[in-house]
Coordinates of C-alpha atoms and ligand atoms in Angstrom, one line a residue:
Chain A
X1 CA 141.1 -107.1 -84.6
X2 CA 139.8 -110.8 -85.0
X3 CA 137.1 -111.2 -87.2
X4 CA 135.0 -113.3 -84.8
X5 CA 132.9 -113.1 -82.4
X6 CA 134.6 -115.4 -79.8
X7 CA 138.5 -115.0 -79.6
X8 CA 140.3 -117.9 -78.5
X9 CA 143.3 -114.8 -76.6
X10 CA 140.3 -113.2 -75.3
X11 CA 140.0 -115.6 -72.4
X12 CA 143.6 -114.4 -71.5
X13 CA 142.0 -111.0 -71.2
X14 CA 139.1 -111.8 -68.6
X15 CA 140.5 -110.6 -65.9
X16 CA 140.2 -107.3 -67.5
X17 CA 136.6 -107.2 -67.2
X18 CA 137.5 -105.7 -63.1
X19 CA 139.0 -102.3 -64.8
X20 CA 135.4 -101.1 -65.6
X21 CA 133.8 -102.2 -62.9
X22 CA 136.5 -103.2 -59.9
X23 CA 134.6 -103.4 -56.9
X24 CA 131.8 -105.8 -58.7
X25 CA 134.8 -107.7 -60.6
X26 CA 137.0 -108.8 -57.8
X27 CA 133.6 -109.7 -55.6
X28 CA 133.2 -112.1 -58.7
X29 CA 136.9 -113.7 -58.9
X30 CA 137.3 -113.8 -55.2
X31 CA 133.8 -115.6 -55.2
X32 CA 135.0 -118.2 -58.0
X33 CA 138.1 -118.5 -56.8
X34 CA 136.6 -119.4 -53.5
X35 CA 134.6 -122.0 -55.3
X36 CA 137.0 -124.2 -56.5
X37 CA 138.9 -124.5 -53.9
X38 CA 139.1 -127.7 -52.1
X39 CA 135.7 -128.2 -49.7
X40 CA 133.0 -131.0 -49.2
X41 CA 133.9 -131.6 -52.7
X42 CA 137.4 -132.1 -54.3
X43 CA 139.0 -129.5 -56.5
X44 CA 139.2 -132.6 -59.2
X45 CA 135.7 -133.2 -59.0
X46 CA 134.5 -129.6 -59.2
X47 CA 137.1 -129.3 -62.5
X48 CA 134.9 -131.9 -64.0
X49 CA 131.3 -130.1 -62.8
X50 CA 132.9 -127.3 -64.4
X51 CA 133.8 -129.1 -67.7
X52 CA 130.4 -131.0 -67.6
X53 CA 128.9 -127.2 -67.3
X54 CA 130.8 -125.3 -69.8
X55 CA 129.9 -127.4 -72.2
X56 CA 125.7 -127.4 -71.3
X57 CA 126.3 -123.4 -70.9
X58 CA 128.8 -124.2 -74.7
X59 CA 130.9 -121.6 -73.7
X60 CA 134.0 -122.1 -75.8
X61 CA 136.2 -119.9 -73.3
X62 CA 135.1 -122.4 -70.3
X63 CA 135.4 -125.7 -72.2
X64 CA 139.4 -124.5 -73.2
X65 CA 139.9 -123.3 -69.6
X66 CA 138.3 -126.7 -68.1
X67 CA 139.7 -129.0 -70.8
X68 CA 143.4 -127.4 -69.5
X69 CA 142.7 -127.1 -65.7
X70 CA 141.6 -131.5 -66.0
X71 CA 144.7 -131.7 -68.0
X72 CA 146.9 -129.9 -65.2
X73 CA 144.9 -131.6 -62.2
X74 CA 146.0 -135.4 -64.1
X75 CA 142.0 -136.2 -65.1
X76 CA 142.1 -138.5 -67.9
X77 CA 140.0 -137.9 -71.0
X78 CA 137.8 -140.9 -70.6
X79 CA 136.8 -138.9 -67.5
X80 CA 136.4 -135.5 -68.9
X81 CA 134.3 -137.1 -71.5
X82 CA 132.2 -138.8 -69.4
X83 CA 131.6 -135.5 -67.4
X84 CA 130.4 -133.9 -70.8
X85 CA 127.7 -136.9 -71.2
X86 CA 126.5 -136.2 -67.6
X87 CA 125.8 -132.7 -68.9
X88 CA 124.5 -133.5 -72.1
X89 CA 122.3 -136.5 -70.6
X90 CA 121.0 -134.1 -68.2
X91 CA 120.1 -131.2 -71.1
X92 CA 118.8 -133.2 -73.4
X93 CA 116.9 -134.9 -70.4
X94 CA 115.6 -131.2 -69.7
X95 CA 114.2 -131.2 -73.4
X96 CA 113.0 -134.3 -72.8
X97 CA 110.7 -134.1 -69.9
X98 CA 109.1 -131.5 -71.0
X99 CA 107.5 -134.1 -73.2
X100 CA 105.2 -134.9 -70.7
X101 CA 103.7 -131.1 -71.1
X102 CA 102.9 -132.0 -74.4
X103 CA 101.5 -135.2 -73.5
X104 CA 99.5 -133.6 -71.0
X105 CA 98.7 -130.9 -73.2
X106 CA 97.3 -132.7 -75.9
X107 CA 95.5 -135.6 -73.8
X108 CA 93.8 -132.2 -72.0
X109 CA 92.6 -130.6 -75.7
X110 CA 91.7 -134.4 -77.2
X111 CA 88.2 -136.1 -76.5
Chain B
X1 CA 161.8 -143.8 -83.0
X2 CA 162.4 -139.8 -82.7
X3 CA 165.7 -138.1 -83.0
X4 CA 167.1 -135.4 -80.6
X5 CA 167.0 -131.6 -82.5
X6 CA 170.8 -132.0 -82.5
X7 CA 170.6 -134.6 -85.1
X8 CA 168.0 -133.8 -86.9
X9 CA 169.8 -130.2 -87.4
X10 CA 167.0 -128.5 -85.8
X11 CA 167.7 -124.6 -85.9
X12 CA 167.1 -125.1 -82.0
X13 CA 169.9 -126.9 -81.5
X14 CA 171.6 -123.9 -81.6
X15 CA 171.0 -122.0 -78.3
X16 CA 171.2 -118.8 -79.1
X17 CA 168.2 -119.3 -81.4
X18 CA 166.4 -120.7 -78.5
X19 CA 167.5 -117.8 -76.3
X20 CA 166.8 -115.3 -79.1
X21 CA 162.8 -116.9 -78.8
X22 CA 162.9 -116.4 -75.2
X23 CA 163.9 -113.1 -75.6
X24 CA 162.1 -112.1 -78.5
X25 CA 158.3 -111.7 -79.8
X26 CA 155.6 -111.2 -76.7
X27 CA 158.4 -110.1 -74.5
X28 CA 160.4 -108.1 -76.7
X29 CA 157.3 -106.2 -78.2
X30 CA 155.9 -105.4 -74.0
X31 CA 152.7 -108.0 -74.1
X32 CA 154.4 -109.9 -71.1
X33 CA 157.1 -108.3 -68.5
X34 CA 161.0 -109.2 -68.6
X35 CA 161.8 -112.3 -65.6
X36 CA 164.5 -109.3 -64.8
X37 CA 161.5 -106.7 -64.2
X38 CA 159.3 -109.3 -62.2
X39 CA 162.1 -110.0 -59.8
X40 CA 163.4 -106.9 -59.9
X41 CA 159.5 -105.4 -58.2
X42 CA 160.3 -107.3 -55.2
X43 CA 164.5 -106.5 -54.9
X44 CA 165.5 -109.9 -56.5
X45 CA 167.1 -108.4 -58.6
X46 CA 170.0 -109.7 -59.8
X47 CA 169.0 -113.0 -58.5
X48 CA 171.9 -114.2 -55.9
X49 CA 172.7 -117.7 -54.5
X50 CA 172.1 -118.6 -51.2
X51 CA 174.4 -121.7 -49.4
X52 CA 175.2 -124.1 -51.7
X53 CA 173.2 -127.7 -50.9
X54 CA 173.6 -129.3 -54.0
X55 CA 175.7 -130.2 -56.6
X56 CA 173.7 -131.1 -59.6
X57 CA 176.1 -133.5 -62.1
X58 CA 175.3 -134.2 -65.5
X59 CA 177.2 -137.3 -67.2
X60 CA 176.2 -137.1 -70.5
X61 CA 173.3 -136.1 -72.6
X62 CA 172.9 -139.9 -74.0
X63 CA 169.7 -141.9 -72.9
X64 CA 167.9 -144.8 -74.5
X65 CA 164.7 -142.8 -74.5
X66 CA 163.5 -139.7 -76.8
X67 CA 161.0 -138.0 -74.5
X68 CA 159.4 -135.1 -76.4
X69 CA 159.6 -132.6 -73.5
X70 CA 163.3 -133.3 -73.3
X71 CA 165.2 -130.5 -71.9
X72 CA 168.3 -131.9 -72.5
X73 CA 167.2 -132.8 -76.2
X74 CA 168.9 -136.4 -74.9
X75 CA 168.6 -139.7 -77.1
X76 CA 170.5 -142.6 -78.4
X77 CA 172.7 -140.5 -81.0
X78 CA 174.5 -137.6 -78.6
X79 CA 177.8 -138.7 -77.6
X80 CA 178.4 -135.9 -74.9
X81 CA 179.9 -137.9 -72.1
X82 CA 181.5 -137.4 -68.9
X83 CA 185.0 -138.9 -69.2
X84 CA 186.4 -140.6 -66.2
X85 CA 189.5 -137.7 -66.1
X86 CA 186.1 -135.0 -65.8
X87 CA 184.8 -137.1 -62.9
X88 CA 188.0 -137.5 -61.3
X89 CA 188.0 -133.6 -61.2
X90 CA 184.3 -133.9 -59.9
X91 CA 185.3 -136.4 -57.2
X92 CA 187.7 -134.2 -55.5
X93 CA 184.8 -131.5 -55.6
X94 CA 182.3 -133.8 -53.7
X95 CA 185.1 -134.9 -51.3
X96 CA 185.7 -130.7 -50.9
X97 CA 182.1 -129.7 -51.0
X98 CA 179.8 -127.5 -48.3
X99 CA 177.2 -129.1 -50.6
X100 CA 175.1 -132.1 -48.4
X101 CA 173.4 -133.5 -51.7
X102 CA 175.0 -134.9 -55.1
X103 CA 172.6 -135.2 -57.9
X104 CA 173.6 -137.0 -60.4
X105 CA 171.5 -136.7 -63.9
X106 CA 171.9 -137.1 -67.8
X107 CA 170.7 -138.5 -70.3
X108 CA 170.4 -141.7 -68.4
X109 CA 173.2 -141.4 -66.2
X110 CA 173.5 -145.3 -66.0
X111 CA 174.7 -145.0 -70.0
X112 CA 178.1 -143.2 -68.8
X113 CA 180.2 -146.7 -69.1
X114 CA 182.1 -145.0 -66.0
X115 CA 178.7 -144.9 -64.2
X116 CA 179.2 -147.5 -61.4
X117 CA 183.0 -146.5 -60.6
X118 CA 181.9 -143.0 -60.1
X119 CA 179.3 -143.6 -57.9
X120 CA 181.3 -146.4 -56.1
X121 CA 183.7 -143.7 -55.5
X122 CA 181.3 -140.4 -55.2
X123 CA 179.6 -142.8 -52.7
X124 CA 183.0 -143.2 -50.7
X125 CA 182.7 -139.5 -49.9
X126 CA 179.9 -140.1 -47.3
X127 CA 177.6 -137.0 -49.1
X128 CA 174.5 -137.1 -47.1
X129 CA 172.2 -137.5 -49.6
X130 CA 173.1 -139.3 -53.0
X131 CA 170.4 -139.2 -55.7
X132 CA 170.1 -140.8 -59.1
X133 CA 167.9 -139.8 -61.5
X134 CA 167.1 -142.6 -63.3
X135 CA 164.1 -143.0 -65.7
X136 CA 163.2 -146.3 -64.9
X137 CA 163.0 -147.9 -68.7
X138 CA 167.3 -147.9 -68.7
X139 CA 166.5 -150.9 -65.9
X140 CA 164.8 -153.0 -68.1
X141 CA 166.4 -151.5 -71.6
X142 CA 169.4 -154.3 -71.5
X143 CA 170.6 -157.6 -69.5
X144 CA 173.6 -155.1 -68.2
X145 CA 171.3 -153.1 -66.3
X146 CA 168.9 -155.5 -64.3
X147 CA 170.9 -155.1 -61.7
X148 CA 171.0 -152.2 -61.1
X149 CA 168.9 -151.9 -58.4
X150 CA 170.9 -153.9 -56.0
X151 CA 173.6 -152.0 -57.4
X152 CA 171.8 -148.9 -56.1
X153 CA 170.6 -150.2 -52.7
X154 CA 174.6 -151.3 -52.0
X155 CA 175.6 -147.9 -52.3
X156 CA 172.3 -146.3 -50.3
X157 CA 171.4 -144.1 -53.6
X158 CA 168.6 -142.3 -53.3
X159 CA 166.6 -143.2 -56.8
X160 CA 164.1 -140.3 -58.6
X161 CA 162.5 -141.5 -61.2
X162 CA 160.3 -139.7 -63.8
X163 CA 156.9 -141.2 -64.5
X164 CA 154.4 -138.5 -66.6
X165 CA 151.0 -140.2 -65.4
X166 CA 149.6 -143.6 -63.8
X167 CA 147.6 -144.5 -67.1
X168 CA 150.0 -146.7 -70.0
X169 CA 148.3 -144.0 -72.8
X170 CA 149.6 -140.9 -70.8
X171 CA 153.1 -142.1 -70.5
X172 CA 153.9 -144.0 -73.6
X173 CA 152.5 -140.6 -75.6
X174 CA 155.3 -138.5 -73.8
X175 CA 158.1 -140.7 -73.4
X176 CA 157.4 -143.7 -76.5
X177 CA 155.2 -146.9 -76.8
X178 CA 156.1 -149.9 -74.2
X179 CA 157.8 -147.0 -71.7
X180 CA 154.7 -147.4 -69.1
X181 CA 155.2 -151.6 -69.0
X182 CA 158.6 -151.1 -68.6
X183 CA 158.6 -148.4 -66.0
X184 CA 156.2 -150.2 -64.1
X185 CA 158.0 -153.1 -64.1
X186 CA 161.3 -151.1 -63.2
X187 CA 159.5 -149.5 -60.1
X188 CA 158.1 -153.6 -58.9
X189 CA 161.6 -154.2 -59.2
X190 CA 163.0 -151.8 -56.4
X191 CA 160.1 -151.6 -54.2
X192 CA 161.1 -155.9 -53.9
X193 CA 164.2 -154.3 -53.0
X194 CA 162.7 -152.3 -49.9
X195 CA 162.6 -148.7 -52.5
X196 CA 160.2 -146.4 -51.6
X197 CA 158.4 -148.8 -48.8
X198 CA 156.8 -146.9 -45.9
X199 CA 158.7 -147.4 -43.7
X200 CA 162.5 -147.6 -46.0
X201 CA 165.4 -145.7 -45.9
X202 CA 165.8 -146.3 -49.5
X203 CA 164.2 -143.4 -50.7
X204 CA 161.9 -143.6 -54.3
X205 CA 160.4 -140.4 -55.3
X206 CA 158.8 -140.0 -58.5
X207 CA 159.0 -137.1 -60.6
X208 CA 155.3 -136.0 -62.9
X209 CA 155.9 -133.3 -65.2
X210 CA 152.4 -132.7 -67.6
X211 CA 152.7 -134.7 -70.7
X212 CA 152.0 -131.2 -72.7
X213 CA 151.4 -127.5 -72.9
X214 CA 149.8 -127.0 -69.1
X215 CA 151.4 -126.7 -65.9
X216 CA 151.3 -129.0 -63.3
X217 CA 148.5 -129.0 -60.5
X218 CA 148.6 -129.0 -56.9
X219 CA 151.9 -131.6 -56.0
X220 CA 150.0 -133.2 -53.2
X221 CA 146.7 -133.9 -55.1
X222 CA 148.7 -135.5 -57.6
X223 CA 151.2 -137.5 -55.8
X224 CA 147.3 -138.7 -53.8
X225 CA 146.0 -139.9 -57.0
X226 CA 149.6 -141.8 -58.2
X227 CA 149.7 -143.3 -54.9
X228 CA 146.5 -144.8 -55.2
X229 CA 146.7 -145.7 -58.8
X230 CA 149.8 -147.2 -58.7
X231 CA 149.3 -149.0 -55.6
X232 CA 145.4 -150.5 -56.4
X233 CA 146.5 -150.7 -60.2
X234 CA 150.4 -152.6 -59.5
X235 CA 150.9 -152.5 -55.9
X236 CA 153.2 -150.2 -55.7
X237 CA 154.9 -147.7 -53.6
X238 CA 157.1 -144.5 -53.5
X239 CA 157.9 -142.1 -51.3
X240 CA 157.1 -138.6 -52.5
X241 CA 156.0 -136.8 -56.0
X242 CA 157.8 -133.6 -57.4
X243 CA 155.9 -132.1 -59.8
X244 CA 158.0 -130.0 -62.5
X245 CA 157.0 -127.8 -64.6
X246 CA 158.1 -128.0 -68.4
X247 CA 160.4 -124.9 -69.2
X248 CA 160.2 -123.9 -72.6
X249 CA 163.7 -124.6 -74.0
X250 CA 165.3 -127.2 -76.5
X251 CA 162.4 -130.4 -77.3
X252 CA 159.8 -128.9 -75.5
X253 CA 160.1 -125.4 -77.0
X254 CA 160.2 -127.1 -80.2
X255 CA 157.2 -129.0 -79.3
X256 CA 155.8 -125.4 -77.9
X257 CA 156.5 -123.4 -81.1
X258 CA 154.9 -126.4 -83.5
X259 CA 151.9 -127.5 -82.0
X260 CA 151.3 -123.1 -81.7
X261 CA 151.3 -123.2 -77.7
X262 CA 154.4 -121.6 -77.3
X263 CA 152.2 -117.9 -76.8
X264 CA 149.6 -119.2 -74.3
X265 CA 152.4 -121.5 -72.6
X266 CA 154.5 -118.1 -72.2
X267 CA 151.3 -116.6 -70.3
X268 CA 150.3 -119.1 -68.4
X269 CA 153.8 -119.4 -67.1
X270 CA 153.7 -115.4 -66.3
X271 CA 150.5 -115.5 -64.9
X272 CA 151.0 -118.0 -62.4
X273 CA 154.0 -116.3 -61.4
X274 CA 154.3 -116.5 -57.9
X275 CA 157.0 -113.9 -56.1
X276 CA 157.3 -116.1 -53.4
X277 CA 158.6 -119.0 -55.1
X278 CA 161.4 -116.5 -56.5
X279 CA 164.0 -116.9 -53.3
X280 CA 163.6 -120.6 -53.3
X281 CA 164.2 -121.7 -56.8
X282 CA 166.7 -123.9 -57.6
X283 CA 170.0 -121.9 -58.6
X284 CA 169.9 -120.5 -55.3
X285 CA 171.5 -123.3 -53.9
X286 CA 172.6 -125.8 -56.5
X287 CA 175.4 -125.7 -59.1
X288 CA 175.5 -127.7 -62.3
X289 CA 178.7 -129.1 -64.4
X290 CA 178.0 -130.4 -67.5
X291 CA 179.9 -133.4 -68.7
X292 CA 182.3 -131.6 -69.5
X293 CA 183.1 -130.0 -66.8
X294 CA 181.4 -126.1 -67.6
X295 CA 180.1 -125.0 -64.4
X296 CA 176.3 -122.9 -64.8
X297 CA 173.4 -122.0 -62.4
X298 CA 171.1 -124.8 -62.8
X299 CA 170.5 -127.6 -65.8
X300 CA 168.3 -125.7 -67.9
X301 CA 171.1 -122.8 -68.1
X302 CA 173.7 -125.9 -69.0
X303 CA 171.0 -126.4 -71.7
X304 CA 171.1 -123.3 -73.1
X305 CA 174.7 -123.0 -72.8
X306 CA 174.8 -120.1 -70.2
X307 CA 177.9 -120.7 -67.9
X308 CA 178.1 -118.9 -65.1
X309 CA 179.1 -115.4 -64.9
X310 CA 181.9 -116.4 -62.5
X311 CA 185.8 -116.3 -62.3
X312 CA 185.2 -119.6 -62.4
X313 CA 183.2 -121.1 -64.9
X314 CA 185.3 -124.8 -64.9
X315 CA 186.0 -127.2 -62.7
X316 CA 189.5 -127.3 -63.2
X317 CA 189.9 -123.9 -61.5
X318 CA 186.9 -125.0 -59.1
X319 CA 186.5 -122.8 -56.0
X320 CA 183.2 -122.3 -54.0
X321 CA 183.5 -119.2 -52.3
X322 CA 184.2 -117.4 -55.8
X323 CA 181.7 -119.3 -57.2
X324 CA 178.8 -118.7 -55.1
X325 CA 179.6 -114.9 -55.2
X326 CA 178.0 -114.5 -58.5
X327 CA 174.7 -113.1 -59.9
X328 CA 172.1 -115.6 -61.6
X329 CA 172.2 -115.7 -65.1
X330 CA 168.2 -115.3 -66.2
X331 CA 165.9 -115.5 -68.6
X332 CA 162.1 -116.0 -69.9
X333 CA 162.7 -119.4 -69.0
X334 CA 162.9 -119.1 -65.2
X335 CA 159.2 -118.2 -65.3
X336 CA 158.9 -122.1 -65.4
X337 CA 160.6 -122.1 -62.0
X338 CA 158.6 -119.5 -60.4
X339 CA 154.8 -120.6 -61.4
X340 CA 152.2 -121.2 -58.8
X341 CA 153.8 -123.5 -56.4
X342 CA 157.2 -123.1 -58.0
X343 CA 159.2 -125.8 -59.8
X344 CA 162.8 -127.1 -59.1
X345 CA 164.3 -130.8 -59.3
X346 CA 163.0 -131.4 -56.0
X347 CA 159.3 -130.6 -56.9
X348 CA 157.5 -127.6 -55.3
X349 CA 159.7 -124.4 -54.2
X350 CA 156.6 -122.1 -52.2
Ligands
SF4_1 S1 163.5 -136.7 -70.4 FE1 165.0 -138.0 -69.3 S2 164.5 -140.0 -70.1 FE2 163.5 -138.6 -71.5 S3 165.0 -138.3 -73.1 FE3 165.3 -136.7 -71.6 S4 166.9 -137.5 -70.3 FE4 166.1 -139.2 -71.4
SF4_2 S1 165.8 -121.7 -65.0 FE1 167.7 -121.9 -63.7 S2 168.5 -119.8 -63.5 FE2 166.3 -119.7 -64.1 S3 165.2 -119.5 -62.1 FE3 165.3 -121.7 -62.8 S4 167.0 -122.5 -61.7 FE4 167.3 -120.3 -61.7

């Protein structure tokens, strides 16, 4: 047993997660699967939303699967990384904008 | 520049030691199923041949390149070439042959100083469909070979050329610094001969195989993307993309087992197995001679030094019908020709 709490073979495992719950499990990975596939959007671009995700969400499973899935779709790494500063931009945009509450805030409680 | 495992006296040189690998650790201990059992849950079981199509002949193992995927752990330093006595043998096959397609490969096949006679002649046969594999760089390696694609258009050869990715970084990283200029200079060089136009009869196909542990994607997304690149980046053209997977013997095994992918390499390859890639792949209707002159079930076998378990396992004694009533030799390997959309030297199986 690895002494950690995240498990880089783990991810090999996921699909185990339907054997205690199969009816709920498959809904999700017919549901995901269904989600990448080719639509409005590309499967390359939704790789990258993915990638740009996994990394806001910092799910080290998802950033390995991603990082391999751009590699295997031909995405460059000057792409992938600009996907992760999308999602970064946008998070630390979230913390951001909620500067304006605390300017708000404090122009409310200030004479 | 790197050295091929044979020189450097890798222990992988040897092939048993590769094939005790394949056989060993996750498989061995029950992690991940047998090739045998997989193909044996849907009567495949031993794995037959179907009508031979194609007759798949390596001239040698030398090449001016290093590649670190190398399946055929080519470079500069092995000497294993096809005499002309060998390809006199091999020209009375093709002449004989059900076969419709000759395949020639290496190494670079263009190294073999008996290259040009041999096709000159193998082209006098009248095979339908006459391929190369040439990797592009051997063009522009040396004044002897600049012409060789007029040499190539004057005997109708139908070039496939490998090319890991559109970007110079991707390329030089898996085949060595200055490969991308060169290749792309090598590919301006036979579209101005009419290879791989629209429109052509000279046919240029490119071959991607990922420049790492990771299987190819989807074959048609990717050959999108080259075309564009390559035609917005250098203007230019080619026919179709194969994309090949890497299978996990001699450099690329090596590179597997250092870089501690070979495990997650090994299930990713199981896991995308695909049973319905299992009656098209590649063995089913392709032989293999080796330069000289071993017969095997595909080039990757050749590699690993598994003739076929035939009668006939040389060409001297070369018959078809015995040879085509054989069972496949197999191993962990052939999961590499049998992942998601399948893999053979013509690209995508399923
Ligand atoms: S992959 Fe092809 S070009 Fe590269 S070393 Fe091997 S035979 Fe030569
Ligand atoms: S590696 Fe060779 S023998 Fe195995 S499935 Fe592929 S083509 Fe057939």
């Amino acid at each position: 047993m690895a002494d950690s709490y995240y498990n880089s073979a783990d991810l090999r495992k996921f699909g185990k997660i339907t054997e205690w719950s199969e009816e709920i499990g498959n809904k999700f990975f017919d549901y995901y699967g269904k989600v990448f596939e080719e639509g409005a959007l590309s499967a390359r671009e939704k790789s990258l939303i993915a990638l740009a995700v996994s990394h806001v969400v910092k799910c080290p499973y998802c950033i390995d699967a991603y990082t391999k899935d751009g590699l295997q779709k031909g995405i460059t790494k000057e792409e992938m990384m600009e996907a992760v500063h999308a999602g970064a931009a946008i998070e630390s945009g979230a913390t951001l904008v909620h500067g304006v509450q605390m300017m708000n805030k404090y122009n409310k409680l200030s004479m | 520049m790197q050295k091929s495992l044979k020189s450097r006296d890798n222990e992988l040189a040897v092939t048993n030691k590769q094939l005790e690998i394949l056989n060993g650790g996750i498989f061995a201990d029950g992690e991940l199923p047998y090739f045998k059992d997989k193909i044996n849950e849907i009567g495949q079981f031993p794995l037959r041949p179907k009508k031979l199509e194609i007759l798949q002949i390596n001239v040698g193992y030398m090449c001016n390149q290093v590649c670190e995927h190398c399946h055929v752990d080519a470079g500069p330093d092995r000497k294993e070439i096809m005499t002309r006595e060998t390809m006199l043998l091999c020209l009375d096959i093709i002449r004989n042959t059900g076969a419709h397609t000759l395949d020639l490969t290496g190494g670079a096949p263009e190294m073999n100083p008996d290259f040009r006679w041999f096709v000159e002649e193998a082209a006098k046969a009248g095979i339908k469909d006459f391929i190369v594999r040439s990797n592009l760089t051997i063009i522009r390696a040396n004044k002897k070979y600049y012409d060789l694609p007029d040499f190539f258009k004057k005997h109708n050869v139908h070039v496939i050329s490998s090319m890991p990715h559109y970007t110079r970084g991707k390329t030089d990283k898996q085949r060595g610094d200055g490969v991308f200029d060169k290749s792309i200079k090598a590919l301006q060089e036979l579209n101005a001969r009419g290879y791989g136009m629209p429109e052509s009869g000279l046919r240029l196909d490119l071959v991607y195989n990922p420049s790492g542990a990771y299987l190819p994607g989807d074959q048609m997304a990717l050959e999108a993307d080259f075309k564009k690149a390559l035609k917005e980046d250098f203007n230019i053209q080619f026919h179709n993309l194969f994309a090949i997977t890497n299978l996990p013997i001699a450099r690329f095994l090596d590179y597997l087992i250092a870089s501690e992918n070979y495990e997650d390499y090994m299930y990713s390859l199981v896991e995308a197995y695909n049973p319905a890639a299992v009656s098209g792949v590649m063995c089913t209707n392709t032989i293999s001679i080796s330069w000289d002159g071993w017969i095997y079930d595909c080039d990757f076998n050749q590699m690993l030094d598994l003739k076929v378990a035939s009668k006939v396992k040389h060409i001297k004694d070369y018959n078809e019908d015995i040879i085509n009533d054989r069972n496949i030799i197999i191993s962990q390997h052939c999961y590499g020709c049998t992942a998601g959309a399948g893999s053979s030297c013509q690209g995508t199986v399923a």
